[in-house]
Short mmCIF file of C-alpha atoms (C1' of nucleotides) in Angstrom, two decimals:
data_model
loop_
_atom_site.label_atom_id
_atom_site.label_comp_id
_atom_site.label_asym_id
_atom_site.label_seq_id
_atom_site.Cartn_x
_atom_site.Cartn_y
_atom_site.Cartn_z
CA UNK D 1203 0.00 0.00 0.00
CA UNK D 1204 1.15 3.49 -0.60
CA UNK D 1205 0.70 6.17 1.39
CA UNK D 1206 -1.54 8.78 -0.73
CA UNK D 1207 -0.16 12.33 -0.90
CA UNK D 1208 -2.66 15.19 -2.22
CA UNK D 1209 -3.17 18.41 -1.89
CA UNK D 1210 -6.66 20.46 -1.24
CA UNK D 1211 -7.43 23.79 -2.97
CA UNK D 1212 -10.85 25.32 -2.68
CA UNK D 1213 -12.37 23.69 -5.79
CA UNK D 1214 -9.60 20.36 -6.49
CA UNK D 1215 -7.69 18.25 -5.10
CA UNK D 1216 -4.16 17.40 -6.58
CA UNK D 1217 -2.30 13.98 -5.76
CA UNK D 1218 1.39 14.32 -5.71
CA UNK D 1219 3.81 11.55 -7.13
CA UNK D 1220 1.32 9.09 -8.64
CA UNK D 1221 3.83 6.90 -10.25
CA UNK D 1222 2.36 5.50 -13.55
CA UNK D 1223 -1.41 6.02 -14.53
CA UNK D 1224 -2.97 6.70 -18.17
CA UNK D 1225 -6.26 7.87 -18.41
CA UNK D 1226 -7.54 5.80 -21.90
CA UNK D 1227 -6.50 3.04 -20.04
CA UNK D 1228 -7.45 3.06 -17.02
CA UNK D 1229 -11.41 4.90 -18.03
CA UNK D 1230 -11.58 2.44 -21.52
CA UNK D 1231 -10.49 -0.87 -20.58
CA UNK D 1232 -14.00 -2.12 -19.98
CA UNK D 1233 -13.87 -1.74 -16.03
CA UNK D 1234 -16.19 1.21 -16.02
CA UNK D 1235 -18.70 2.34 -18.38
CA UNK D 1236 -19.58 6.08 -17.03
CA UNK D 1237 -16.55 8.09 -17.22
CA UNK D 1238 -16.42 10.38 -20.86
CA UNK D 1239 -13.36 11.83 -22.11
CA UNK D 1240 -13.39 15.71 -21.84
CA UNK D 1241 -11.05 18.45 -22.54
CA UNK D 1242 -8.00 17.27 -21.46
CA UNK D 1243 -8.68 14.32 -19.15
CA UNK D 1244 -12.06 12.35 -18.10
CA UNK D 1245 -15.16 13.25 -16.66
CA UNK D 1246 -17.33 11.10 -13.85
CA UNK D 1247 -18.83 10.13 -11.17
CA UNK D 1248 -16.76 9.73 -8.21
CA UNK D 1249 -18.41 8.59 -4.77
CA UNK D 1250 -21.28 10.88 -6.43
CA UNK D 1251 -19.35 14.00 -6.95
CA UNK D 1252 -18.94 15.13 -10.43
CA UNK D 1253 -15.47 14.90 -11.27
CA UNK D 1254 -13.12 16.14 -13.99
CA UNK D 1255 -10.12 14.15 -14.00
CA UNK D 1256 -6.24 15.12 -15.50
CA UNK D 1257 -3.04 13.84 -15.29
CA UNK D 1258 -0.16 16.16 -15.33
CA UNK D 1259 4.03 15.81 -16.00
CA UNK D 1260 6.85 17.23 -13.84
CA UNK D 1261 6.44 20.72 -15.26
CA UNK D 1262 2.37 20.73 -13.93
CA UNK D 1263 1.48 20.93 -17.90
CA UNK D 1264 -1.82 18.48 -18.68
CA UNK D 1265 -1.25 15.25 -20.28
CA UNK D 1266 -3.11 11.94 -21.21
CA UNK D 1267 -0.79 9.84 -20.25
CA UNK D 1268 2.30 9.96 -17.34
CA UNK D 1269 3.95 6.80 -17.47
CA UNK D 1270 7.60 6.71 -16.83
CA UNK D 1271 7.61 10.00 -15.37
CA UNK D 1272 8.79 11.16 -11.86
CA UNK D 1273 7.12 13.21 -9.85
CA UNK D 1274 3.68 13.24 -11.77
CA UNK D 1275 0.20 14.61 -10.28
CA UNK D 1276 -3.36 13.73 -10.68
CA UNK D 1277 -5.98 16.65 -10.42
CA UNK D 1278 -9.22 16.04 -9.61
CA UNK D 1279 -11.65 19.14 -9.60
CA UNK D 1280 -15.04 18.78 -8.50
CA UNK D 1281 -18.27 20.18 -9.72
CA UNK D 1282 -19.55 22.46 -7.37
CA UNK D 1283 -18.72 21.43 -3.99
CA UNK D 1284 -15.42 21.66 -1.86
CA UNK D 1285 -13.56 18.41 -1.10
CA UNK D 1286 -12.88 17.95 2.33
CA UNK D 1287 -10.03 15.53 3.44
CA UNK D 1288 -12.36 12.57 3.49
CA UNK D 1289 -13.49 12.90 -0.11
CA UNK D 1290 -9.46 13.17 -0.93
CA UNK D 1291 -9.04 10.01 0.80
CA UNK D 1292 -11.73 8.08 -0.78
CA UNK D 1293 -10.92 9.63 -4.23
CA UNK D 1294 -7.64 8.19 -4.19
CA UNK D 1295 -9.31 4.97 -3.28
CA UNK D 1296 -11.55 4.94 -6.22
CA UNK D 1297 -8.50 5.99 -8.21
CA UNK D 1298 -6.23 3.13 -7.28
CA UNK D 1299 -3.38 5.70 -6.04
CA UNK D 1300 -3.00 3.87 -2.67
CA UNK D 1301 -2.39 0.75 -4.37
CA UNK D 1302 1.68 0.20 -5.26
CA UNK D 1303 1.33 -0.45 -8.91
CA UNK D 1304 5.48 -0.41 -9.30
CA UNK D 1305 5.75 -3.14 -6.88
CA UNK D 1306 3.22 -4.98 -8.37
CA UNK D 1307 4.32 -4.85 -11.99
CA UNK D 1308 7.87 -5.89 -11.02
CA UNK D 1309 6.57 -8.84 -9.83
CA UNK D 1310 4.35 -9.65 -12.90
CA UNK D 1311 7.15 -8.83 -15.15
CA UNK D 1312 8.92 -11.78 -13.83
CA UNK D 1313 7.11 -13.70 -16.83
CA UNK D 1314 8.03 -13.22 -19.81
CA UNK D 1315 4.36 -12.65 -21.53
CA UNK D 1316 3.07 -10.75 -18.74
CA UNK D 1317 5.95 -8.03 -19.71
CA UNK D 1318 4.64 -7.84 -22.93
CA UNK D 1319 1.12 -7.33 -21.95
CA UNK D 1320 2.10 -4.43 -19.14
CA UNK D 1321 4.74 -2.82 -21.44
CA UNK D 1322 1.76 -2.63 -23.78
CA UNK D 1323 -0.59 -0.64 -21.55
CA UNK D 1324 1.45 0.26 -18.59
CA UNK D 1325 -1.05 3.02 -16.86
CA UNK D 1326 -3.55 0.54 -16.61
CA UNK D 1327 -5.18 0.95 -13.11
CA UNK D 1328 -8.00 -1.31 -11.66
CA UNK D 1329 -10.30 1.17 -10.15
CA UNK D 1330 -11.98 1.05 -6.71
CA UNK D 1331 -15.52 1.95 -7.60
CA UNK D 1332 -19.18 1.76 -6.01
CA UNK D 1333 -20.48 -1.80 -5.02
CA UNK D 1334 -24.12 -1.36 -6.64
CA UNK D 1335 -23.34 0.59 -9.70
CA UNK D 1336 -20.56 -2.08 -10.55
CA UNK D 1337 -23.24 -5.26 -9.58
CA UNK D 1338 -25.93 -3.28 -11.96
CA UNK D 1339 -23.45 -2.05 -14.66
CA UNK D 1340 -22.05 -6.28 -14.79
CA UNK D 1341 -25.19 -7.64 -15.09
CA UNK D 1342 -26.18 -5.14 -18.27
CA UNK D 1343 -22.50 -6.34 -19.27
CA UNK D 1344 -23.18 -10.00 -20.06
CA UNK D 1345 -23.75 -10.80 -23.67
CA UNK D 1346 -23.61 -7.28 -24.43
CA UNK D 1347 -20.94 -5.23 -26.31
CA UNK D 1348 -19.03 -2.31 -24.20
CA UNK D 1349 -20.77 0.65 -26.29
CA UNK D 1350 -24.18 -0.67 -25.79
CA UNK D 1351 -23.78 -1.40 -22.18
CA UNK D 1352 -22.59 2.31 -21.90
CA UNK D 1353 -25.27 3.63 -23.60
CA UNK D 1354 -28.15 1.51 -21.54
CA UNK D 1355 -25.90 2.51 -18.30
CA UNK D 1356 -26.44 6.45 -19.35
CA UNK D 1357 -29.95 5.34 -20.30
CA UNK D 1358 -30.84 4.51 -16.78
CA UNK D 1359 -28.97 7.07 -15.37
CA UNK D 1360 -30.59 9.72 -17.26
CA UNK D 1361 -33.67 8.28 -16.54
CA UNK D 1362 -33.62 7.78 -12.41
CA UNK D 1363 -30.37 9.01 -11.25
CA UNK D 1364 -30.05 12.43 -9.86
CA UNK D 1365 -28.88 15.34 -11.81
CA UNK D 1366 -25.42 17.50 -11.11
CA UNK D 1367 -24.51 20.13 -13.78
CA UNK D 1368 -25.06 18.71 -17.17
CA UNK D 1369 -24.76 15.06 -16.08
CA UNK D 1370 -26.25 12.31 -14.19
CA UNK D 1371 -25.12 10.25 -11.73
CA UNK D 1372 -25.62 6.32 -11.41
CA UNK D 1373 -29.30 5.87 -9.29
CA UNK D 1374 -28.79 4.16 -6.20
CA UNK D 1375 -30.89 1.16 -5.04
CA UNK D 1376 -33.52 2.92 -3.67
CA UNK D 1377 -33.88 5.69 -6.62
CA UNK D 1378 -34.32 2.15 -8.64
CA UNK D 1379 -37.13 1.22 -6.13
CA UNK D 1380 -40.02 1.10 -8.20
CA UNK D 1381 -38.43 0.32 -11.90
CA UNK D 1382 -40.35 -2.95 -12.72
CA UNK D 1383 -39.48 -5.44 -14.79
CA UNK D 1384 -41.41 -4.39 -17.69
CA UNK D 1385 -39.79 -0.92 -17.47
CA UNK D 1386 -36.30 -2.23 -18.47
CA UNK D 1387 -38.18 -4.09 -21.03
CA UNK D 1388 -39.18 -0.50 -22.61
CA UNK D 1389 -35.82 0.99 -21.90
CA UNK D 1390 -34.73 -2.09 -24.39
CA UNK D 1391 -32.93 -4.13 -21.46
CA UNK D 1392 -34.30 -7.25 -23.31
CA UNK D 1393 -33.80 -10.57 -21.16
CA UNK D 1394 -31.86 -9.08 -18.37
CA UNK D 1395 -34.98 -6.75 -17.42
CA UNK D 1396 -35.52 -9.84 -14.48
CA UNK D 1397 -31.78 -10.24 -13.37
CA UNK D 1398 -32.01 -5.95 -12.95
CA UNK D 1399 -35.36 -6.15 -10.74
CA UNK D 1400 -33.89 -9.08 -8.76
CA UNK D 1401 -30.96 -7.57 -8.11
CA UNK D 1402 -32.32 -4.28 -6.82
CA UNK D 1403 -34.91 -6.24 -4.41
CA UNK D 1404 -32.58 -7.99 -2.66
CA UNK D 1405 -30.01 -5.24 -1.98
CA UNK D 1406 -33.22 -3.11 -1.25
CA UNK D 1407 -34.75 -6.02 1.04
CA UNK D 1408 -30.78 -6.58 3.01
CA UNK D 1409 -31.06 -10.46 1.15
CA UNK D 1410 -27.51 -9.03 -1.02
CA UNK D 1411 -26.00 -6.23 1.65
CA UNK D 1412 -22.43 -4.67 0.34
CA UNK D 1413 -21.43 -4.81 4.23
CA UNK D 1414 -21.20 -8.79 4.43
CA UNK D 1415 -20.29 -9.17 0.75
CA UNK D 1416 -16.83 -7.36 1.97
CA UNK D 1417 -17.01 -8.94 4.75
CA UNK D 1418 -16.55 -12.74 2.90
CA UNK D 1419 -13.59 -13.94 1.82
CA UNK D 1420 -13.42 -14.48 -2.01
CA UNK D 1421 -14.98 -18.01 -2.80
CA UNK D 1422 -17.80 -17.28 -0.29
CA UNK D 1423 -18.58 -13.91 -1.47
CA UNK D 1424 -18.77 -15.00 -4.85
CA UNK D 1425 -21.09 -17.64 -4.17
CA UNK D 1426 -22.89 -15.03 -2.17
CA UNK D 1427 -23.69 -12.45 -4.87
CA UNK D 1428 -24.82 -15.22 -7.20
CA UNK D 1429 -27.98 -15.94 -5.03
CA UNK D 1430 -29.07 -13.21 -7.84
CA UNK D 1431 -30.70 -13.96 -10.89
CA UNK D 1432 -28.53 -13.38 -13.55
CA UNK D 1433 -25.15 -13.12 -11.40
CA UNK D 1434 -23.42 -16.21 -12.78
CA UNK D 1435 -19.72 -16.56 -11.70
CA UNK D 1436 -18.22 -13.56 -14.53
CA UNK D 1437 -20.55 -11.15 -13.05
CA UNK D 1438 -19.69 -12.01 -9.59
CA UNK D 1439 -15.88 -11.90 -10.04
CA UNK D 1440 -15.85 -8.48 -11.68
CA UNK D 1441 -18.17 -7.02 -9.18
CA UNK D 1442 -15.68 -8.13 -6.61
CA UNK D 1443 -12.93 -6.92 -8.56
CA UNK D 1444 -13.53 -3.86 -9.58
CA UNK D 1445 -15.99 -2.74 -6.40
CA UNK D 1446 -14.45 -5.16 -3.31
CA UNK D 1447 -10.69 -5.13 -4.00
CA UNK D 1448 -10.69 -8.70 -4.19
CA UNK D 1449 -7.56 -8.43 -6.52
CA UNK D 1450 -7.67 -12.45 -6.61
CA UNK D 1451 -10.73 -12.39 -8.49
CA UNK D 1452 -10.52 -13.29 -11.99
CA UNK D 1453 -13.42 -12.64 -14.38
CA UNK D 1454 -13.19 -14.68 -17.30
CA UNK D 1455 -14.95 -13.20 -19.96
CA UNK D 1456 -14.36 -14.56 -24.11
CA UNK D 1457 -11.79 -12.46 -24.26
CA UNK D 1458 -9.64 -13.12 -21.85
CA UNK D 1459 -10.43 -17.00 -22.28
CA UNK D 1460 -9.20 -16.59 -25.95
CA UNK D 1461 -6.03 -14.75 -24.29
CA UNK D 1462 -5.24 -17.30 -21.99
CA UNK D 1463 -5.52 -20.17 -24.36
CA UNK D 1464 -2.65 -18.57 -26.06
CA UNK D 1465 -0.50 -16.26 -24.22
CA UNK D 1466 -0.87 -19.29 -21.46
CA UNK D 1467 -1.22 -22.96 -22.49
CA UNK D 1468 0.36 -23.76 -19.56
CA UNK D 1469 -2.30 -22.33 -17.04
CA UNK D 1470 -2.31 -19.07 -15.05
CA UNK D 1471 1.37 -18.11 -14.30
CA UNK D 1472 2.50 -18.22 -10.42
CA UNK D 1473 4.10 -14.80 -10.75
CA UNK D 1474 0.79 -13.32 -10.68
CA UNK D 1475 -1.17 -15.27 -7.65
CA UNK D 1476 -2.73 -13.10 -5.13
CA UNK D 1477 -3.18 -10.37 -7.65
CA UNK D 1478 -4.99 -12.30 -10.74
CA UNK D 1479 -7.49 -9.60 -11.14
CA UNK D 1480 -4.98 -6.89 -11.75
CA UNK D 1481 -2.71 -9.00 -13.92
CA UNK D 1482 -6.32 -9.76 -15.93
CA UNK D 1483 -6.48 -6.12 -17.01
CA UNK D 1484 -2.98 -6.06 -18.88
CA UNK D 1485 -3.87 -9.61 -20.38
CA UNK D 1486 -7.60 -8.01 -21.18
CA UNK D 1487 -6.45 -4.71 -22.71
CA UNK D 1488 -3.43 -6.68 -24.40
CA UNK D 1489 -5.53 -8.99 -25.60
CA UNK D 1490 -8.54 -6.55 -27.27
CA UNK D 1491 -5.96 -4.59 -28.58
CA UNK D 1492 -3.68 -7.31 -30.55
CA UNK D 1493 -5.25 -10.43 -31.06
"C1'" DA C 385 -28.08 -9.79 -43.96
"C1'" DC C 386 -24.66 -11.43 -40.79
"C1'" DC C 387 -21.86 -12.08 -36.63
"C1'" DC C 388 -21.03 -11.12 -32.11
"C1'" DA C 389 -20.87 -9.03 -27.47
"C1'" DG C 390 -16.39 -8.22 -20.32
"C1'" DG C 391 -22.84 -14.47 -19.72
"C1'" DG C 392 -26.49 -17.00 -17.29
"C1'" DT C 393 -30.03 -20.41 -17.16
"C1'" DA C 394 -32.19 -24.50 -17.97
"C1'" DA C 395 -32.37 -28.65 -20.08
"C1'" DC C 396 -30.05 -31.89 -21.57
"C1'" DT C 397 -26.14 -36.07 -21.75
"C1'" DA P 329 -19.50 -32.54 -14.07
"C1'" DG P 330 -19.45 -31.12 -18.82
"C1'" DT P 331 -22.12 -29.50 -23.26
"C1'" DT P 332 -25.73 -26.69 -25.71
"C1'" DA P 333 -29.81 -23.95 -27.22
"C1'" DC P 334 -31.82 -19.93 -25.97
"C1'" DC P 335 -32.27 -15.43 -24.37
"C1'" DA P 336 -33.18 -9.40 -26.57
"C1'" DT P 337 -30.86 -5.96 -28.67
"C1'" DG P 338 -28.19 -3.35 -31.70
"C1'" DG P 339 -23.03 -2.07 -32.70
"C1'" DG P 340 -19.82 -2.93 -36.35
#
DNA sequence: ACCCAGGGTAACT
DNA sequence: AGTTACCATGGG
């Protein structure tokens, strides 16, 4: 773990010494599906506060990518509010920046394909994001292609979540109370209109609660979130991945099976146990991008 | 028109 | 335990 070092000014917060990050990457791999590019860097949601996201080098000047670089800063300006300390903290959660991502790499690196795939895309970050967005965004995921599932994410936004500047955040469970199952029909949700209202009911009803999920260590908590309809083992392991910091957790979508049968005929390589979810995003992004 | 998508379920061997 | 058709929709 690092120790994150920011800065607060009255409308941003800047993180000091971020080591490597790229923004494409990170916001475009497939891990989230609400953050647009804008200006210089990425806007979204970020523990509900509007965000506007940039990277900068050694000389404070903007830039989309800072891998490589020493002594590079994140800025993350909010949209109408003041962070406090707490909102820093939990930003650089979200953000991955307490996570040591040079330590990490080393390790991968170790084997020989797993260089290739992080020299490929080394600013990848697995982000740290909200436990029922991520378990609603997953199950629109599945048998669904990434630009459709962003555009029925906005759809439901748009349609139920609450409104800050020009945008709208994700709805939480209980702004999704009373969607029924022929609602997501209309919105065009198509077969998973079920899996959506079963999956709001039971986090509304305690039955799925994001306490004990974090609570359970991986196996269990897996087997956990798929008492929902529709939550099959993929959708479990990148809920826990990308929402629980189970870093173990390795969603195997076609993809990344298609990866694996090549770049790893052998089976999963021991430089990367403990941390197969992490490694999975190099392999996934390397993967999309080459084969 | 055609194939496929960051899959899951149910109904089969 | 390991296959396979089917599910809705629309992006490319």
């Amino acid at each position: 773990m690092n120790n994150i070092q920011f800065v607060l000014n009255t409308d941003k917060i800047i993180y000091k010494n971020i080591g490597d990050y790229d923004l494409e990457q990170t916001f475009e791999c497939g891990q989230a599906f609400r953050f647009d590019r804008y200006a210089d860097g990425y806007t979204g949601f970020v523990e509900k506060q509007l965000c506007y996201i940039t990277l900068q080098d050694e000389k404070g000047q903007n830039v989309p990518s800072v891998c490589g670089m020493e002594n590079a800063s994140m800025t993350v300006k909010l949209y109408g509010t003041q962070p406090t300390e707490e909102f820093a903290l939990a930003a650089g959660r979200f953000l991955a920046l307490d996570t040591d991502y040079a330590a990490l790499k080393k390790q991968f690196a170790q084997n020989e394909v797993m260089a290739r795939a992080i020299e490929f895309a080394p600013g990848i970050r697995v982000l740290n994001q909200d436990f029922f967005e991520t378990l609603i965004t997953f199950i629109i995921s599945q048998n669904n292609n990434i630009p459709r599932i962003k555009q029925l994410c906005d759809r439901i936004s748009e349609g139920y979540g609450t409104k800050v500047g020009d945008r709208y955040a994700f709805p939480t469970a209980q702004q999704m109370k009373d969607i029924t199952e022929q609602d997501y029909r209309d919105m065009k949700f198509g077969f998973r209109a079920k899996y959506l209202a079963d999956a709001v009911a039971k986090v509304l009803e305690g039955t799925i609660s994001e306490r004990t999920v974090k609570s359970l260590p991986y196996e269990e908590a897996q087997k956990y979130l798929m008492q929902i309809k529709g939550v099959g083992p993929k959708v479990a392991d990148c809920v826990l991945l990308f929402s629980c910091r189970q870093y173990r957790s390795f969603p195997k979508d076609v993809w990344i099976k298609k990866a694996m049968a090549q770049l790893f005929p052998d089976g999963i390589p021991q430089e990367i146990e403990g941390y197969e979810g992490i490694a999975q995003q190099y392999i996934f992004h390397y993967a999309r991008h080459t084969l």
